[in-house]
Amino acid sequence: MTKITFANTNNPNVEMSAVINLPEGFEEGSKYPTIVVSHPGGGVKEQTAGTYARKLAEAGFVTIAYDASYQGESGGEPRQLENPHIRTEDVSAVIDYLTTLPYIDQDRIGAMGICAGGGYTANAAIQDRRIKAVGTVSAVNIGSMFRNGWENNVQDIDALPYIEAGSNARTADAASATKGQMPLAPLKEEDAPNEELRQAWEYYHTPRAECPTAPGFATLRSLNQIITYDAYHMADVYLTQPIQIVAGSVAGSKWMSDDLFDRAASADKSFHIVEGANHMDLYDGQRFVDEAVSVLAPFFQTKLSADVATKQGAE
């Protein structure tokens, strides 16, 4: 495991922070299949993204878990900006960097993400054909979540006040050095509306997985981009890469994985349901994470194999 930094090709003023994991027996002169791992909204590379990156490296891949622009140890102002368009472009910026490394097989790059990172990964694959295979865990389409609620029981139009709030926050931000904030997960245990989201508070704000670079909030101005964003926009046309979706059977967010599966144009798509798991269990519940990896590792091994890359190159 090696911590690295590199300039974001979408904004060279932003220095990205990431961790690269190399497979056992790594040889400099060889080329390896690689997986980009994107963290949840409000998360950082040291949390669940790092867990999946390490476990997939054990399966023979080079993996990279990174902090999104404006978050974690990556640069950029304002801090904690959660602009979904930038987060999507971050995936491609990481791939830009990977293509400069001599040991990366550019024809065997995959991407996966957890929670909102899964939605961003799907969106990146829709527009970046260098991504040859896609994996998601507890996928969240962050626009849908903010518009329609955790359990998809709110109408789109009811989110209009959030756009107003984001607009007003931009005005307030322009006049002050202090930026308006909003929680991405409950900041206090008593703020959680249900047990699943109480576990989200626990994950980010107790020794379970708290990290000093993951404060758990975003800029309030981010609402302007989030509310109107659809991570699966044109997935029915352009998301043709193989895709492996993993979600918990009792996750309140499962409907967003269902939506991705239904909308993806790919003729090679699979949905693995982890029985008894909720959204947060797939972040760090050992047996649940191990089950997810037991599905994702062979999926990527097959779809990023040298034989498949050779066949695709010939077509």
mmCIF file with all atom_site columns, N, CA and C in Angstrom, residues 86-109:
data_model
loop_
_atom_site.group_PDB
_atom_site.id
_atom_site.type_symbol
_atom_site.label_atom_id
_atom_site.label_alt_id
_atom_site.label_comp_id
_atom_site.label_asym_id
_atom_site.label_entity_id
_atom_site.label_seq_id
_atom_site.pdbx_PDB_ins_code
_atom_site.Cartn_x
_atom_site.Cartn_y
_atom_site.Cartn_z
_atom_site.occupancy
_atom_site.B_iso_or_equiv
_atom_site.pdbx_formal_charge
_atom_site.auth_seq_id
_atom_site.auth_comp_id
_atom_site.auth_asym_id
_atom_site.auth_atom_id
_atom_site.pdbx_PDB_model_num
ATOM 1  N N  . ILE A 1 86  ? -18.365 16.887 -10.664 1.00 0.00 ? 86  ILE A N  1
ATOM 2  C CA . ILE A 1 86  ? -16.930 16.824 -10.381 1.00 0.00 ? 86  ILE A CA 1
ATOM 3  C C  . ILE A 1 86  ? -16.547 15.446 -9.860  1.00 0.00 ? 86  ILE A C  1
ATOM 4  N N  . ARG A 1 87  ? -17.395 14.881 -9.001  1.00 0.00 ? 87  ARG A N  1
ATOM 5  C CA . ARG A 1 87  ? -17.094 13.550 -8.474  1.00 0.00 ? 87  ARG A CA 1
ATOM 6  C C  . ARG A 1 87  ? -17.063 12.505 -9.593  1.00 0.00 ? 87  ARG A C  1
ATOM 7  N N  . THR A 1 88  ? -17.946 12.650 -10.549 1.00 0.00 ? 88  THR A N  1
ATOM 8  C CA . THR A 1 88  ? -17.927 11.742 -11.705 1.00 0.00 ? 88  THR A CA 1
ATOM 9  C C  . THR A 1 88  ? -16.644 11.932 -12.508 1.00 0.00 ? 88  THR A C  1
ATOM 10 N N  . GLU A 1 89  ? -16.277 13.180 -12.746 1.00 0.00 ? 89  GLU A N  1
ATOM 11 C CA . GLU A 1 89  ? -15.057 13.469 -13.499 1.00 0.00 ? 89  GLU A CA 1
ATOM 12 C C  . GLU A 1 89  ? -13.805 13.028 -12.751 1.00 0.00 ? 89  GLU A C  1
ATOM 13 N N  . ASP A 1 90  ? -13.883 12.983 -11.416 1.00 0.00 ? 90  ASP A N  1
ATOM 14 C CA . ASP A 1 90  ? -12.736 12.492 -10.644 1.00 0.00 ? 90  ASP A CA 1
ATOM 15 C C  . ASP A 1 90  ? -12.364 11.063 -11.039 1.00 0.00 ? 90  ASP A C  1
ATOM 16 N N  . VAL A 1 91  ? -13.368 10.242 -11.310 1.00 0.00 ? 91  VAL A N  1
ATOM 17 C CA . VAL A 1 91  ? -13.091 8.850  -11.703 1.00 0.00 ? 91  VAL A CA 1
ATOM 18 C C  . VAL A 1 91  ? -12.228 8.838  -12.956 1.00 0.00 ? 91  VAL A C  1
ATOM 19 N N  . SER A 1 92  ? -12.608 9.647  -13.928 1.00 0.00 ? 92  SER A N  1
ATOM 20 C CA . SER A 1 92  ? -11.831 9.706  -15.170 1.00 0.00 ? 92  SER A CA 1
ATOM 21 C C  . SER A 1 92  ? -10.464 10.327 -14.953 1.00 0.00 ? 92  SER A C  1
ATOM 22 N N  . ALA A 1 93  ? -10.366 11.305 -14.028 1.00 0.00 ? 93  ALA A N  1
ATOM 23 C CA . ALA A 1 93  ? -9.067  11.911 -13.732 1.00 0.00 ? 93  ALA A CA 1
ATOM 24 C C  . ALA A 1 93  ? -8.120  10.886 -13.116 1.00 0.00 ? 93  ALA A C  1
ATOM 25 N N  . VAL A 1 94  ? -8.647  10.013 -12.269 1.00 0.00 ? 94  VAL A N  1
ATOM 26 C CA . VAL A 1 94  ? -7.820  8.945  -11.703 1.00 0.00 ? 94  VAL A CA 1
ATOM 27 C C  . VAL A 1 94  ? -7.344  8.008  -12.812 1.00 0.00 ? 94  VAL A C  1
ATOM 28 N N  . ILE A 1 95  ? -8.228  7.703  -13.738 1.00 0.00 ? 95  ILE A N  1
ATOM 29 C CA . ILE A 1 95  ? -7.827  6.843  -14.861 1.00 0.00 ? 95  ILE A CA 1
ATOM 30 C C  . ILE A 1 95  ? -6.775  7.542  -15.716 1.00 0.00 ? 95  ILE A C  1
ATOM 31 N N  . ASP A 1 96  ? -6.925  8.838  -15.928 1.00 0.00 ? 96  ASP A N  1
ATOM 32 C CA . ASP A 1 96  ? -5.897  9.587  -16.663 1.00 0.00 ? 96  ASP A CA 1
ATOM 33 C C  . ASP A 1 96  ? -4.528  9.332  -16.031 1.00 0.00 ? 96  ASP A C  1
ATOM 34 N N  . TYR A 1 97  ? -4.481  9.451  -14.699 1.00 0.00 ? 97  TYR A N  1
ATOM 35 C CA . TYR A 1 97  ? -3.218  9.231  -13.992 1.00 0.00 ? 97  TYR A CA 1
ATOM 36 C C  . TYR A 1 97  ? -2.732  7.797  -14.167 1.00 0.00 ? 97  TYR A C  1
ATOM 37 N N  . LEU A 1 98  ? -3.631  6.850  -14.026 1.00 0.00 ? 98  LEU A N  1
ATOM 38 C CA . LEU A 1 98  ? -3.235  5.439  -14.133 1.00 0.00 ? 98  LEU A CA 1
ATOM 39 C C  . LEU A 1 98  ? -2.611  5.131  -15.492 1.00 0.00 ? 98  LEU A C  1
ATOM 40 N N  . THR A 1 99  ? -3.108  5.769  -16.541 1.00 0.00 ? 99  THR A N  1
ATOM 41 C CA . THR A 1 99  ? -2.587  5.470  -17.877 1.00 0.00 ? 99  THR A CA 1
ATOM 42 C C  . THR A 1 99  ? -1.140  5.915  -18.048 1.00 0.00 ? 99  THR A C  1
ATOM 43 N N  . THR A 1 100 ? -0.626  6.716  -17.124 1.00 0.00 ? 100 THR A N  1
ATOM 44 C CA . THR A 1 100 ? 0.775   7.148  -17.204 1.00 0.00 ? 100 THR A CA 1
ATOM 45 C C  . THR A 1 100 ? 1.721   6.171  -16.501 1.00 0.00 ? 100 THR A C  1
ATOM 46 N N  . LEU A 1 101 ? 1.163   5.185  -15.814 1.00 0.00 ? 101 LEU A N  1
ATOM 47 C CA . LEU A 1 101 ? 1.989   4.237  -15.069 1.00 0.00 ? 101 LEU A CA 1
ATOM 48 C C  . LEU A 1 101 ? 2.330   3.042  -15.949 1.00 0.00 ? 101 LEU A C  1
ATOM 49 N N  . PRO A 1 102 ? 3.593   2.650  -16.002 1.00 0.00 ? 102 PRO A N  1
ATOM 50 C CA . PRO A 1 102 ? 4.012   1.607  -16.945 1.00 0.00 ? 102 PRO A CA 1
ATOM 51 C C  . PRO A 1 102 ? 3.450   0.224  -16.650 1.00 0.00 ? 102 PRO A C  1
ATOM 52 N N  . TYR A 1 103 ? 3.041   -0.021 -15.414 1.00 0.00 ? 103 TYR A N  1
ATOM 53 C CA . TYR A 1 103 ? 2.569   -1.361 -15.043 1.00 0.00 ? 103 TYR A CA 1
ATOM 54 C C  . TYR A 1 103 ? 1.046   -1.515 -15.135 1.00 0.00 ? 103 TYR A C  1
ATOM 55 N N  . ILE A 1 104 ? 0.347   -0.497 -15.622 1.00 0.00 ? 104 ILE A N  1
ATOM 56 C CA . ILE A 1 104 ? -1.104  -0.557 -15.780 1.00 0.00 ? 104 ILE A CA 1
ATOM 57 C C  . ILE A 1 104 ? -1.444  -0.990 -17.199 1.00 0.00 ? 104 ILE A C  1
ATOM 58 N N  . ASP A 1 105 ? -2.253  -2.028 -17.317 1.00 0.00 ? 105 ASP A N  1
ATOM 59 C CA . ASP A 1 105 ? -2.750  -2.445 -18.626 1.00 0.00 ? 105 ASP A CA 1
ATOM 60 C C  . ASP A 1 105 ? -3.949  -1.558 -18.955 1.00 0.00 ? 105 ASP A C  1
ATOM 61 N N  . GLN A 1 106 ? -3.777  -0.647 -19.890 1.00 0.00 ? 106 GLN A N  1
ATOM 62 C CA . GLN A 1 106 ? -4.814  0.330  -20.192 1.00 0.00 ? 106 GLN A CA 1
ATOM 63 C C  . GLN A 1 106 ? -6.076  -0.293 -20.776 1.00 0.00 ? 106 GLN A C  1
ATOM 64 N N  . ASP A 1 107 ? -5.963  -1.528 -21.256 1.00 0.00 ? 107 ASP A N  1
ATOM 65 C CA . ASP A 1 107 ? -7.132  -2.211 -21.805 1.00 0.00 ? 107 ASP A CA 1
ATOM 66 C C  . ASP A 1 107 ? -7.863  -3.038 -20.760 1.00 0.00 ? 107 ASP A C  1
ATOM 67 N N  . ARG A 1 108 ? -7.378  -2.989 -19.511 1.00 0.00 ? 108 ARG A N  1
ATOM 68 C CA . ARG A 1 108 ? -8.006  -3.795 -18.457 1.00 0.00 ? 108 ARG A CA 1
ATOM 69 C C  . ARG A 1 108 ? -8.203  -2.950 -17.191 1.00 0.00 ? 108 ARG A C  1
ATOM 70 N N  . ILE A 1 109 ? -8.958  -1.880 -17.358 1.00 0.00 ? 109 ILE A N  1
ATOM 71 C CA . ILE A 1 109 ? -9.272  -0.995 -16.238 1.00 0.00 ? 109 ILE A CA 1
ATOM 72 C C  . ILE A 1 109 ? -10.748 -1.149 -15.883 1.00 0.00 ? 109 ILE A C  1
#
